[in-house]
Amino acid sequence: MAIPTVEINDDAVRIIDQTLLPGEYRLIEIRTKEEMWEAIKKLRVRGAPAIGVAAAGALAVEIGRSPASGAGEMLGELEAAADYLATSRPTAVNLFWALERMKAAARRNRERSSGELKKILLSEARAILAEDRAMGRSLGEAGAELIPEGSGVLTHCNAGSLATAGFGSALAPIYVAWERGKRFKVFADETRPLLQGARLTAWELGREGVDVTLICDNMAAWLMKKGKIDLVITGADRIAANGDGANKIGTYSVALAARAHDIPFYMAWPSSTLDLSLASGEEIPIEERGAEEVTTIGGKRIAPEGVKTCSPAFDVTPHELIAAHVTERGLIYPPYEKNLRQFAGPE
Amino acid sequence: MAIPTVEINDDAVRIIDQTLLPGEYRLIEIRTKEEMWEAIKKLRVRGAPAIGVAAAGALAVEIGRSPASGAGEMLGELEAAADYLATSRPTAVNLFWALERMKAAARRNRERSSGELKKILLSEARAILAEDRAMGRSLGEAGAELIPEGSGVLTHCNAGSLATAGFGSALAPIYVAWERGKRFKVFADETRPLLQGARLTAWELGREGVDVTLICDNMAAWLMKKGKIDLVITGADRIAANGDGANKIGTYSVALAARAHDIPFYMAWPSSTLDLSLASGEEIPIEERGAEEVTTIGGKRIAPEGVKTCSPAFDVTPHELIAAHVTERGLIYPPYEKNLRQFAGPE
């Protein structure tokens, strides 16, 4: 599990440029908030937890270069930079959570010198990264029991090592179960339009020796009918108070098919994905992406010029379709309204 | 509706090479059974009715060149050529139906001279083509009433002019309703792996001025949830006696989603698609296609080298999910077992 998805150095955040995978494995260094905004927008770094870690790192690096003499001035710069980075993608709540945490760390230390504050920010970003790594391991241990020996596991998009700093969310239980010697088959939806399943999930699972089969999104329901799938695990980009979960477009379709075949559907996420300020999934903003992601693949045009498209980046799976949520602090079962509040603890 | 999908000349079958659309519109001439076998296998000509017409035409052209002096010898050649063409694709029953019809015409005329027999075969193939054109119009008229003004209609794959010699099957009701002045929105699933929806349906509907929006397959369920879709119409490659229908992979997934949202799901097909010899969809053979259709798009590799895939070309939608079948002789409602037998008439 040595995929260096995000690393935070003193003067740069180093990421794998995931737009080039699986054809090319290239590490790039991000030195400014503008570069990080572009990297998140263009999905060079993607996956809700990884975006949070990368943005926190970019904030620390950006402020690390600030010539501001006082912590007050620096705090202003940090707030502005955080607000700017928050506009890169609207759906994943981990991004806002990580930026808020960086702001809170700065506010707590507003009496320190600017030099001290810079160090504190860097260490806060690294703490977020370290916690994300630990989260993946814990989440994997909590979820591994859900995967029976000899079963078929379907996943959608990429919620693996490439979506986090560590083990991933949806793929964490798969990695832990595999590591413990269980053998089973993973089916990876290719995940149009941007093919994160084909490009990233198939790549990282294959790299670890996990038995993975790539399918087109529209084959999943048929494989369920044919008895090839025993459970579904996906990641999540935001979870509302009632247990509804936003995740990559296509997740809802998979959840409906799983329900029709009495197959359990799980969403796996770190606690920073939970957003109790939203009563239900209806309130989760859904990012709409450009037409070219639908009409072209890797630069090659696949549709007639001028055709209309729509391209929601995410959809919301209603809580009734979710058998359990898998988190770094264990499994959460219905009733979600009550159990998610209990999970979050006192405000 | 002047798309010359298949034309039968005396010495060649002329088709649009659909593998090149929408980038290039090229007509090619097929002169031998081997060329037709390749064209069907490679999907240069595709769509269950169009394959039947094209194969019948190729058979007539092939036999038209035969040096055989007697009708008996010629009949042997024809049977061998028909059996060979039947191996090009295993799922669409119209192919076998059209080839059988050509064989039957030859057998009925075994007393004729070889010159006369050649003419009869050519005229039988042209009759199949003409009937297919008439079928599209009738089917469109039967189905147009299903499309309300201002509605949203989802279709999957391409069952339009490019899948037949005429109006198509799934798209025929759309064309007729549009021609009559109804206005509505069509959503076309792109239909991975071979993108017939993006390449062909979006192209031909756009060419006729129909309001079409292209989506990825995995977006359909979400658009249903959002209230954008009022009905689904797809084609079919084979219909069993109980009303189960095989169609392009992904159709089953759409039908499940339609059911979950109480949206009617219709299958449109010419009567040659009905195969009463099969009790249910369980008995329909499903063609498995090569891995490269999943791992590459237009020659561009989108998945890691060596990854396993599966790629069923079709799936079967159980009759319980089908609100009605739309045919050139009207709508067929449940109970299908009884009503399909009635539709087929006495054996």
XYZ file of C-alpha atoms in Angstrom:
694
model
C 0.000 0.000 0.000
C 2.809 2.329 -0.902
C 0.941 4.562 -3.328
C 2.017 8.137 -2.540
C -1.266 9.774 -3.532
C -0.551 12.950 -1.538
C 2.648 13.932 0.279
C 3.207 17.222 2.049
C 6.719 18.647 1.845
C 7.804 22.000 3.324
C 7.450 23.937 0.104
C 5.243 21.760 -2.103
C 2.477 19.203 -2.082
C 3.450 16.245 -4.208
C 0.646 14.319 -5.885
C 0.229 11.629 -8.509
C -1.313 13.233 -11.590
C -4.268 10.852 -11.779
C -5.474 12.191 -15.119
C -2.504 10.363 -16.692
C -3.167 6.942 -15.122
C -3.019 4.112 -16.016
C -0.910 5.017 -19.064
C 1.600 7.127 -17.187
C 2.590 7.333 -13.525
C 3.817 10.874 -12.911
C 4.381 12.734 -9.627
C 3.864 16.493 -9.776
C 4.658 19.227 -7.264
C 2.051 21.832 -6.402
C 3.428 25.047 -4.948
C 0.582 27.566 -5.020
C -3.103 27.713 -4.197
C -3.857 28.404 -7.874
C -2.037 25.262 -8.931
C -3.923 23.248 -6.315
C -7.264 24.742 -7.380
C -6.515 23.669 -10.942
C -5.322 20.220 -9.841
C -8.543 19.614 -7.880
C -10.801 21.018 -10.594
C -9.113 18.949 -13.306
C -9.136 15.877 -11.040
C -5.353 15.445 -10.997
C -6.050 14.780 -7.329
C -9.556 13.438 -6.597
C -11.495 11.444 -4.063
C -13.113 13.281 -1.184
C -10.506 12.491 1.528
C -7.506 13.080 -0.760
C -8.864 16.441 -1.838
C -9.139 17.491 1.800
C -5.567 16.455 2.575
C -4.173 18.050 -0.583
C -5.998 21.333 -0.046
C -4.836 21.519 3.580
C -1.283 20.888 2.410
C -1.524 23.561 -0.279
C -2.818 26.033 2.292
C 0.149 25.344 4.581
C 2.622 25.656 1.708
C 0.972 28.846 0.409
C 1.086 30.510 3.833
C 4.590 29.162 4.347
C 5.735 31.529 1.601
C 3.806 34.530 2.954
C 5.859 37.658 3.698
C 3.227 38.788 6.256
C 4.918 39.854 9.460
C 2.071 39.451 11.940
C -0.175 36.481 12.615
C -3.244 38.702 12.169
C -2.347 39.583 8.599
C -1.399 35.978 7.934
C -4.752 34.825 9.258
C -6.469 37.077 6.718
C -4.406 35.601 3.923
C -5.182 32.106 5.109
C -8.931 32.722 5.236
C -8.886 34.161 1.721
C -6.812 31.269 0.380
C -9.069 28.713 2.084
C -12.204 30.335 0.692
C -10.636 30.290 -2.758
C -9.671 26.605 -2.552
C -13.169 25.741 -1.318
C -14.570 26.837 -4.694
C -12.690 24.131 -6.597
C -15.359 21.457 -6.071
C -18.764 21.943 -4.450
C -19.898 18.451 -3.436
C -17.203 16.814 -1.312
C -17.560 18.032 2.257
C -14.124 16.774 3.340
C -12.603 19.655 1.406
C -14.480 22.230 3.480
C -13.860 20.246 6.631
C -10.089 20.185 6.079
C -9.945 23.887 5.214
C -12.034 24.736 8.288
C -9.717 22.705 10.441
C -6.718 24.619 9.100
C -8.469 27.928 9.826
C -9.362 26.788 13.325
C -5.738 25.803 14.019
C -4.615 29.253 12.885
C -7.232 31.014 15.000
C -6.264 29.029 18.079
C -2.684 30.178 17.555
C -3.247 33.788 16.533
C -0.998 34.974 19.373
C 2.033 33.137 17.998
C 4.694 34.634 15.759
C 4.213 34.274 12.015
C 7.131 31.826 11.894
C 5.535 29.653 14.555
C 2.170 29.848 12.825
C 3.693 28.600 9.582
C 5.068 25.550 11.381
C 1.754 24.933 13.124
C -0.119 24.990 9.800
C 2.302 22.574 8.196
C 2.017 20.213 11.105
C -1.793 20.488 11.107
C -1.900 19.549 7.405
C 0.414 16.604 8.098
C -1.807 15.573 10.999
C -4.804 15.518 8.649
C -2.800 13.325 6.290
C -1.667 10.975 9.066
C -5.194 10.689 10.418
C -6.454 9.916 6.936
C -3.951 7.065 6.696
C -4.974 5.724 10.101
C -8.628 6.149 9.121
C -8.177 3.866 6.110
C -6.726 1.086 8.225
C -9.482 1.352 10.867
C -12.227 1.575 8.278
C -10.791 -1.442 6.493
C -10.777 -3.435 9.722
C -14.359 -2.446 10.482
C -15.531 -3.398 6.991
C -13.481 -6.518 6.267
C -15.996 -8.735 8.071
C -18.634 -7.758 5.486
C -16.750 -9.604 2.727
C -17.315 -13.377 2.777
C -14.685 -15.785 1.469
C -15.382 -16.586 -2.188
C -17.808 -13.708 -2.661
C -18.180 -11.162 -5.455
C -17.770 -7.525 -4.431
C -18.841 -4.673 -6.700
C -17.406 -1.182 -6.355
C -18.053 1.999 -8.288
C -15.629 4.824 -9.092
C -12.400 4.926 -7.081
C -12.510 5.184 -3.323
C -9.170 3.519 -2.786
C -5.596 4.478 -2.096
C -5.765 6.985 -4.919
C -8.753 8.722 -3.301
C -7.124 9.136 0.100
C -3.699 9.383 1.630
C -3.838 5.730 2.666
C -5.949 2.620 2.285
C -9.008 4.344 0.909
C -12.582 4.060 2.023
C -14.549 1.633 -0.183
C -11.400 -0.315 -1.026
C -10.059 -0.366 2.549
C -12.189 -3.358 3.629
C -11.138 -5.105 0.415
C -7.440 -4.512 1.102
C -7.708 -5.611 4.736
C -9.742 -8.740 3.926
C -7.287 -9.648 1.147
C -4.295 -9.023 3.422
C -5.828 -11.426 5.939
C -5.865 -14.136 3.306
C -9.523 -14.063 2.270
C -9.997 -14.670 -1.449
C -12.883 -13.182 -3.414
C -13.567 -11.379 -6.692
C -13.850 -7.627 -7.069
C -15.852 -6.167 -9.955
C -14.938 -2.575 -10.765
C -17.453 -0.404 -12.635
C -15.508 1.616 -15.188
C -17.401 4.739 -14.057
C -18.160 7.006 -16.974
C -17.578 9.739 -17.826
C -14.088 9.947 -16.342
C -13.433 6.229 -16.007
C -11.990 6.299 -12.489
C -12.912 2.641 -12.116
C -11.128 1.557 -15.291
C -8.174 3.879 -14.901
C -7.653 3.934 -11.143
C -9.480 1.166 -9.253
C -8.465 -1.555 -11.706
C -4.922 -0.198 -11.604
C -4.487 0.002 -7.844
C -6.223 -3.300 -7.038
C -4.220 -5.055 -9.743
C -1.016 -3.550 -8.340
C -1.792 -5.164 -4.971
C -2.614 -8.517 -6.536
C -6.342 -8.370 -5.775
C -8.531 -10.374 -8.216
C -10.262 -7.579 -10.131
C -12.552 -7.668 -13.172
C -13.412 -4.503 -15.032
C -16.958 -4.025 -16.299
C -18.928 -1.252 -17.970
C -21.329 0.510 -15.607
C -24.365 -0.844 -17.427
C -23.313 -4.479 -16.860
C -23.527 -4.394 -13.055
C -27.264 -5.126 -12.768
C -26.959 -8.058 -15.159
C -24.063 -9.559 -13.180
C -26.230 -9.271 -10.064
C -29.010 -11.132 -11.860
C -26.485 -13.796 -12.801
C -25.483 -14.244 -9.155
C -21.955 -12.895 -9.514
C -22.274 -10.090 -6.955
C -22.828 -10.631 -3.221
C -22.304 -7.120 -1.933
C -21.589 -3.574 -3.097
C -19.239 -1.120 -1.386
C -18.773 2.446 -2.589
C -17.250 5.549 -1.102
C -19.182 8.739 -0.368
C -18.608 12.440 -0.915
C -21.138 13.678 1.598
C -23.503 12.022 4.049
C -26.585 13.902 5.296
C -28.131 13.601 8.764
C -30.759 11.101 7.604
C -28.137 8.774 6.102
C -28.579 9.740 2.448
C -25.209 9.729 0.697
C -23.811 11.590 -2.298
C -21.258 9.712 -4.355
C -20.054 9.519 -7.955
C -22.784 9.544 -10.604
C -23.986 6.007 -11.182
C -23.918 4.996 -7.527
C -27.675 5.443 -7.216
C -28.245 3.181 -10.212
C -26.079 0.475 -8.616
C -27.903 0.844 -5.290
C -31.286 0.403 -6.998
C -30.057 -2.715 -8.781
C -28.630 -4.106 -5.533
C -31.978 -3.599 -3.820
C -33.817 -5.345 -6.659
C -31.572 -8.387 -6.144
C -31.513 -8.288 -2.304
C -27.803 -7.586 -2.308
C -26.479 -5.413 0.543
C -25.200 -1.999 -0.495
C -22.653 -0.282 1.788
C -21.155 3.195 1.762
C -17.697 3.593 3.304
C -16.419 7.001 4.448
C -14.318 8.740 7.072
C -16.216 10.729 9.690
C -15.230 14.007 8.020
C -17.694 13.083 5.245
C -20.684 13.398 7.569
C -22.523 16.706 7.299
C -25.217 16.896 9.968
C -26.080 20.433 8.846
C -27.970 18.886 5.935
C -31.219 17.179 6.914
C -31.300 14.995 3.801
C -29.580 14.305 0.510
C -31.969 16.718 -1.204
C -29.836 19.530 0.198
C -26.500 18.284 -1.109
C -25.299 20.508 -3.973
C -24.525 18.447 -7.083
C -21.672 19.623 -9.269
C -22.556 19.758 -12.988
C -19.540 19.194 -15.209
C -18.799 20.171 -18.785
C -20.196 18.517 -21.910
C -16.790 17.503 -23.199
C -16.439 14.893 -20.446
C -19.411 13.082 -22.003
C -18.724 13.773 -25.686
C -15.028 12.895 -25.671
C -12.891 10.171 -24.122
C -9.201 10.870 -23.739
C -9.513 13.668 -26.265
C -11.262 11.466 -28.824
C -14.714 12.644 -29.877
C -17.400 9.966 -29.529
C -20.559 11.974 -30.239
C -21.771 14.293 -32.981
C -20.711 17.936 -32.804
C -23.152 20.181 -31.000
C -25.153 17.449 -29.263
C -26.688 18.471 -25.934
C -25.549 16.596 -22.840
C -26.035 16.621 -19.143
C -23.323 15.612 -16.747
C -24.022 15.587 -13.017
C -20.797 14.547 -11.276
C -22.643 12.942 -8.364
C -25.947 11.468 -7.388
C -27.592 10.833 -4.041
C -28.434 7.366 -2.792
C -31.353 7.489 -0.363
C -30.718 5.945 3.028
C -33.391 3.254 2.509
C -31.099 1.619 -0.048
C -28.045 1.571 2.247
C -27.635 -1.581 4.373
C -24.969 0.020 6.569
C -22.438 2.818 6.595
C -18.832 1.745 7.157
C -16.621 4.205 9.027
C -13.281 4.275 10.797
C -15.206 3.958 14.054
C -17.251 0.935 13.024
C -20.430 0.079 11.162
C -23.521 2.253 11.431
C -26.882 0.588 10.877
C -30.375 2.104 10.585
C -32.134 3.991 12.010
C -29.583 6.453 10.624
C -31.141 9.653 11.911
C -30.529 8.522 15.493
C -27.367 6.509 14.953
C -25.510 9.133 12.924
C -26.172 11.738 15.610
C -24.897 9.339 18.216
C -21.851 8.629 16.013
C -21.095 12.350 15.697
C -21.334 12.786 19.486
C -22.317 15.934 21.341
C -21.978 19.128 19.261
C -35.693 9.657 -43.021
C -33.389 9.216 -45.949
C -30.653 7.262 -44.205
C -29.581 4.457 -46.590
C -28.604 1.999 -43.866
C -28.861 -1.029 -46.188
C -29.448 -1.052 -49.948
C -29.495 -4.153 -52.103
C -28.059 -3.775 -55.594
C -27.725 -6.597 -58.130
C -24.105 -7.322 -57.355
C -23.495 -5.757 -53.959
C -25.126 -4.798 -50.672
C -24.355 -1.195 -49.872
C -24.208 -0.244 -46.203
C -23.128 2.680 -44.085
C -20.001 1.668 -42.190
C -21.396 2.443 -38.736
C -18.097 1.897 -36.972
C -16.947 5.219 -38.477
C -19.928 7.309 -37.337
C -20.331 10.049 -36.256
C -16.883 11.187 -37.375
C -17.149 9.882 -40.910
C -20.112 8.948 -43.099
C -18.912 6.296 -45.538
C -20.913 3.910 -47.735
C -19.262 0.563 -48.428
C -20.147 -2.202 -50.860
C -20.250 -5.802 -49.695
C -19.878 -8.391 -52.461
C -19.237 -11.717 -50.706
C -20.575 -13.682 -47.788
C -17.177 -13.414 -46.097
C -17.259 -9.622 -46.324
C -20.784 -9.604 -44.890
C -19.809 -11.942 -42.073
C -16.991 -9.556 -41.163
C -19.253 -6.501 -41.481
C -21.830 -8.022 -39.109
C -19.233 -9.295 -36.643
C -17.433 -5.936 -36.555
C -20.764 -4.095 -36.311
C -20.287 -2.125 -39.527
C -23.947 -3.044 -39.944
C -25.804 -3.690 -36.671
C -29.265 -3.647 -35.182
C -31.306 -6.828 -35.311
C -33.573 -5.929 -38.288
C -30.756 -4.374 -40.354
C -28.584 -7.452 -39.869
C -31.404 -9.630 -41.198
C -31.886 -7.466 -44.281
C -28.152 -7.171 -44.947
C -27.534 -10.910 -44.570
C -30.449 -11.741 -46.896
C -29.039 -9.295 -49.441
C -25.556 -10.777 -49.169
C -26.981 -14.240 -49.688
C -28.754 -13.129 -52.882
C -25.639 -11.399 -54.187
C -23.413 -14.371 -53.322
C -25.695 -16.821 -55.114
C -26.111 -14.342 -57.961
C -22.450 -14.944 -58.818
C -22.694 -18.741 -58.553
C -21.617 -20.712 -61.638
C -23.840 -23.636 -60.558
C -25.914 -24.849 -63.491
C -28.766 -26.560 -61.662
C -31.052 -25.251 -58.961
C -30.250 -28.296 -56.811
C -26.570 -27.493 -56.661
C -27.381 -23.844 -56.110
C -29.656 -24.744 -53.222
C -26.760 -26.552 -51.557
C -24.554 -23.510 -51.950
C -27.254 -21.290 -50.540
C -27.789 -23.468 -47.481
C -24.051 -23.508 -46.759
C -23.753 -19.746 -47.212
C -26.783 -19.136 -44.971
C -25.412 -21.407 -42.249
C -22.107 -19.563 -42.439
C -23.721 -16.109 -42.179
C -25.809 -17.301 -39.216
C -22.613 -17.725 -37.185
C -21.753 -14.034 -37.344
C -23.873 -13.100 -34.291
C -25.696 -15.492 -31.994
C -28.326 -13.372 -30.217
C -30.442 -11.526 -32.801
C -33.118 -13.859 -34.078
C -33.982 -11.675 -37.090
C -30.741 -12.823 -38.694
C -31.808 -16.483 -38.565
C -35.339 -15.541 -39.548
C -34.192 -13.683 -42.683
C -31.795 -16.463 -43.685
C -34.515 -19.080 -43.182
C -36.859 -17.059 -45.301
C -34.313 -16.947 -48.126
C -33.828 -20.702 -47.875
C -37.586 -21.279 -47.924
C -37.957 -19.118 -51.039
C -35.266 -21.157 -52.769
C -36.835 -24.471 -51.749
C -40.242 -23.376 -52.996
C -38.615 -22.628 -56.366
C -36.251 -25.581 -56.697
C -37.860 -26.536 -60.019
C -36.904 -23.221 -61.628
C -33.782 -22.582 -63.682
C -30.706 -21.268 -61.912
C -31.155 -17.907 -63.657
C -34.726 -17.626 -62.436
C -33.718 -18.688 -58.934
C -31.117 -15.921 -58.777
C -33.781 -13.352 -59.609
C -36.170 -14.816 -57.059
C -33.572 -14.624 -54.311
C -32.771 -11.017 -55.114
C -36.413 -10.116 -55.093
C -36.978 -11.989 -51.804
C -34.144 -10.043 -50.151
C -35.607 -6.804 -51.485
C -39.013 -7.803 -50.165
C -37.514 -8.313 -46.702
C -36.017 -4.825 -46.972
C -39.276 -3.261 -48.159
C -41.245 -4.972 -45.416
C -38.734 -3.747 -42.860
C -39.290 -0.168 -44.076
C -43.059 -0.590 -43.896
C -42.700 -2.211 -40.482
C -40.935 0.878 -39.121
C -43.740 3.157 -40.218
C -46.453 0.908 -38.766
C -44.567 0.366 -35.540
C -44.045 4.111 -35.236
C -47.740 4.751 -35.692
C -48.636 2.128 -33.093
C -46.171 3.542 -30.563
C -46.506 7.296 -31.125
C -49.501 7.494 -28.787
C -47.272 6.372 -25.896
C -45.300 9.629 -26.042
C -47.072 12.541 -24.348
C -46.483 16.129 -25.443
C -43.739 17.696 -23.331
C -42.503 14.386 -21.955
C -39.004 12.989 -21.510
C -38.263 9.755 -23.379
C -35.229 7.628 -22.588
C -33.763 5.203 -25.102
C -30.798 2.849 -24.904
C -28.433 1.782 -27.683
C -29.577 2.433 -31.249
C -32.803 0.948 -32.510
C -33.410 3.603 -35.122
C -32.936 4.130 -38.821
C -29.403 2.853 -38.520
C -30.608 -0.414 -36.979
C -33.150 -1.164 -39.708
C -33.770 -0.385 -43.337
C -36.286 2.300 -42.385
C -37.667 4.121 -39.382
C -36.276 1.798 -36.777
C -38.034 0.133 -33.888
C -37.493 2.052 -30.625
C -37.025 5.313 -32.504
C -39.941 4.790 -34.888
C -42.582 6.044 -32.391
C -40.306 9.015 -31.687
C -39.990 9.884 -35.374
C -43.707 9.518 -36.018
C -44.718 11.542 -32.946
C -42.212 14.255 -33.870
C -43.403 14.291 -37.498
C -46.940 14.834 -36.224
C -45.816 17.953 -34.401
C -45.514 16.648 -30.859
C -42.589 18.145 -28.974
C -40.722 16.297 -26.238
C -37.176 15.544 -25.107
C -35.275 12.392 -25.930
C -32.453 11.224 -23.658
C -30.025 8.853 -25.344
C -27.889 6.538 -23.183
C -24.411 6.504 -24.700
C -24.401 2.683 -24.399
C -20.979 1.399 -23.500
C -18.949 -0.386 -24.597
C -19.536 0.463 -28.258
C -21.334 3.760 -27.742
C -24.132 3.199 -30.229
C -26.216 5.774 -28.351
C -23.557 8.483 -28.519
C -22.370 7.671 -32.025
C -25.571 6.618 -33.767
C -28.760 7.560 -31.884
C -27.588 11.094 -31.073
C -26.448 11.435 -34.695
C -29.601 10.240 -36.419
C -32.056 12.013 -34.085
C -30.050 15.224 -34.376
C -30.062 14.892 -38.180
C -33.878 14.816 -38.108
C -34.104 17.801 -35.769
C -35.377 15.827 -32.771
C -34.480 17.353 -29.365
C -31.901 14.877 -28.089
C -29.672 14.952 -24.998
C -26.813 12.513 -24.640
C -26.116 10.994 -21.222
C -23.807 8.345 -19.810
C -25.560 5.067 -19.042
C -25.093 5.479 -15.322
C -26.968 8.815 -15.263
C -30.335 7.424 -16.376
C -31.572 6.348 -12.940
C -30.669 9.714 -11.452
C -32.546 11.583 -14.199
C -35.561 9.395 -13.433
C -35.285 10.349 -9.764
C -35.155 13.991 -10.815
C -38.389 13.618 -12.791
C -36.853 14.111 -16.241
C -37.953 10.793 -17.719
C -41.587 9.806 -18.315
C -41.120 6.647 -20.345
C -38.433 4.354 -21.734
C -38.455 2.741 -25.183
C -35.776 0.338 -26.338
C -35.472 -2.112 -29.183
C -35.093 -5.869 -28.753
C -32.915 -8.564 -30.280
C -35.058 -11.503 -29.290
C -38.378 -11.924 -27.487
C -39.213 -15.237 -25.794
C -42.688 -16.767 -25.505
C -43.214 -15.423 -21.990
C -42.426 -11.847 -23.050
C -38.849 -11.668 -21.720
C -36.704 -9.649 -24.110
C -33.001 -9.632 -24.928
C -31.532 -6.294 -25.895
C -28.228 -4.446 -25.678
C -26.353 -4.795 -22.383
C -27.591 -2.141 -19.960
C -31.235 -2.447 -20.948
C -31.999 -4.538 -17.868
C -30.438 -1.909 -15.626
C -32.614 0.792 -17.202
C -35.727 -1.376 -16.823
C -35.011 -1.920 -13.114
C -34.563 1.814 -12.594
C -37.772 2.542 -14.505
C -39.680 0.126 -12.283
C -38.249 1.731 -9.127
C -39.616 5.097 -10.313
C -42.941 3.790 -11.687
C -41.975 4.792 -15.211
C -43.318 2.612 -18.041
C -40.704 0.624 -19.926
C -41.523 -0.464 -23.498
C -39.732 -2.741 -25.942
C -40.301 -2.079 -29.652
C -39.599 -4.768 -32.280
C -40.799 -6.180 -35.586
C -42.602 -9.522 -35.428
C -39.515 -11.309 -36.793
C -37.923 -10.700 -33.388
C -40.376 -13.005 -31.623
C -39.044 -16.505 -30.974
C -41.800 -18.681 -29.542
C -39.450 -21.662 -29.562
C -37.882 -20.240 -26.397
C -40.054 -20.513 -23.297
C -38.268 -17.704 -21.470
C -35.346 -15.310 -21.650
C -33.229 -17.836 -19.735
C -32.876 -19.735 -23.006
C -31.648 -16.820 -25.122
C -27.945 -17.252 -25.926
C -25.954 -14.186 -24.901
C -22.996 -13.233 -27.065
C -19.814 -12.524 -25.068
C -17.559 -10.029 -26.812
C -13.841 -9.392 -26.573
C -12.049 -7.597 -23.737
C -10.721 -4.850 -26.002
C -14.219 -3.383 -26.382
C -14.159 -2.630 -22.643
C -10.479 -1.739 -22.236
C -10.205 0.575 -25.229
C -12.357 3.295 -26.746
C -11.722 4.165 -30.369
C -8.333 2.491 -30.141
C -7.360 4.413 -27.021
C -6.541 2.281 -24.006
C -8.479 3.268 -20.878
C -7.556 0.453 -18.493
C -4.345 -1.147 -17.245
C -2.761 -3.812 -19.430
C -3.819 -7.355 -18.597
C -6.889 -6.468 -16.525
C -9.674 -9.057 -16.630
C -13.006 -7.977 -18.077
C -16.351 -9.414 -18.899
C -18.406 -8.159 -21.772
C -21.839 -9.641 -22.417
C -23.243 -7.925 -25.517
C -26.844 -8.320 -24.359
C -28.928 -8.823 -21.281
C -32.452 -10.065 -20.750
C -35.217 -7.925 -19.310
C -37.842 -10.070 -17.586
C -41.389 -9.583 -18.794
C -42.571 -8.304 -15.392
C -40.599 -5.110 -16.027
C -42.089 -4.488 -19.482
C -45.255 -2.347 -19.548
C -46.028 -3.253 -23.160
C -44.394 -4.530 -26.325
C -44.697 -2.258 -29.350
C -44.883 -3.985 -32.741
C -45.820 -3.170 -36.322
C -49.188 -4.778 -35.618
C -49.950 -2.791 -32.485
C -49.245 -2.841 -28.764
C -49.108 -6.089 -26.821
C -49.938 -5.953 -23.111
C -49.673 -8.647 -20.422
C -50.420 -11.454 -19.963
C -47.687 -11.980 -22.537
C -47.720 -15.759 -22.629
C -51.249 -15.687 -24.007
C -51.082 -12.453 -25.973
C -47.822 -13.222 -27.773
C -49.205 -16.575 -28.952
C -52.296 -14.821 -30.166
C -50.111 -12.216 -31.907
C -48.100 -14.917 -33.661
C -51.288 -16.588 -34.889
C -51.764 -20.277 -35.671
C -48.518 -22.144 -36.330
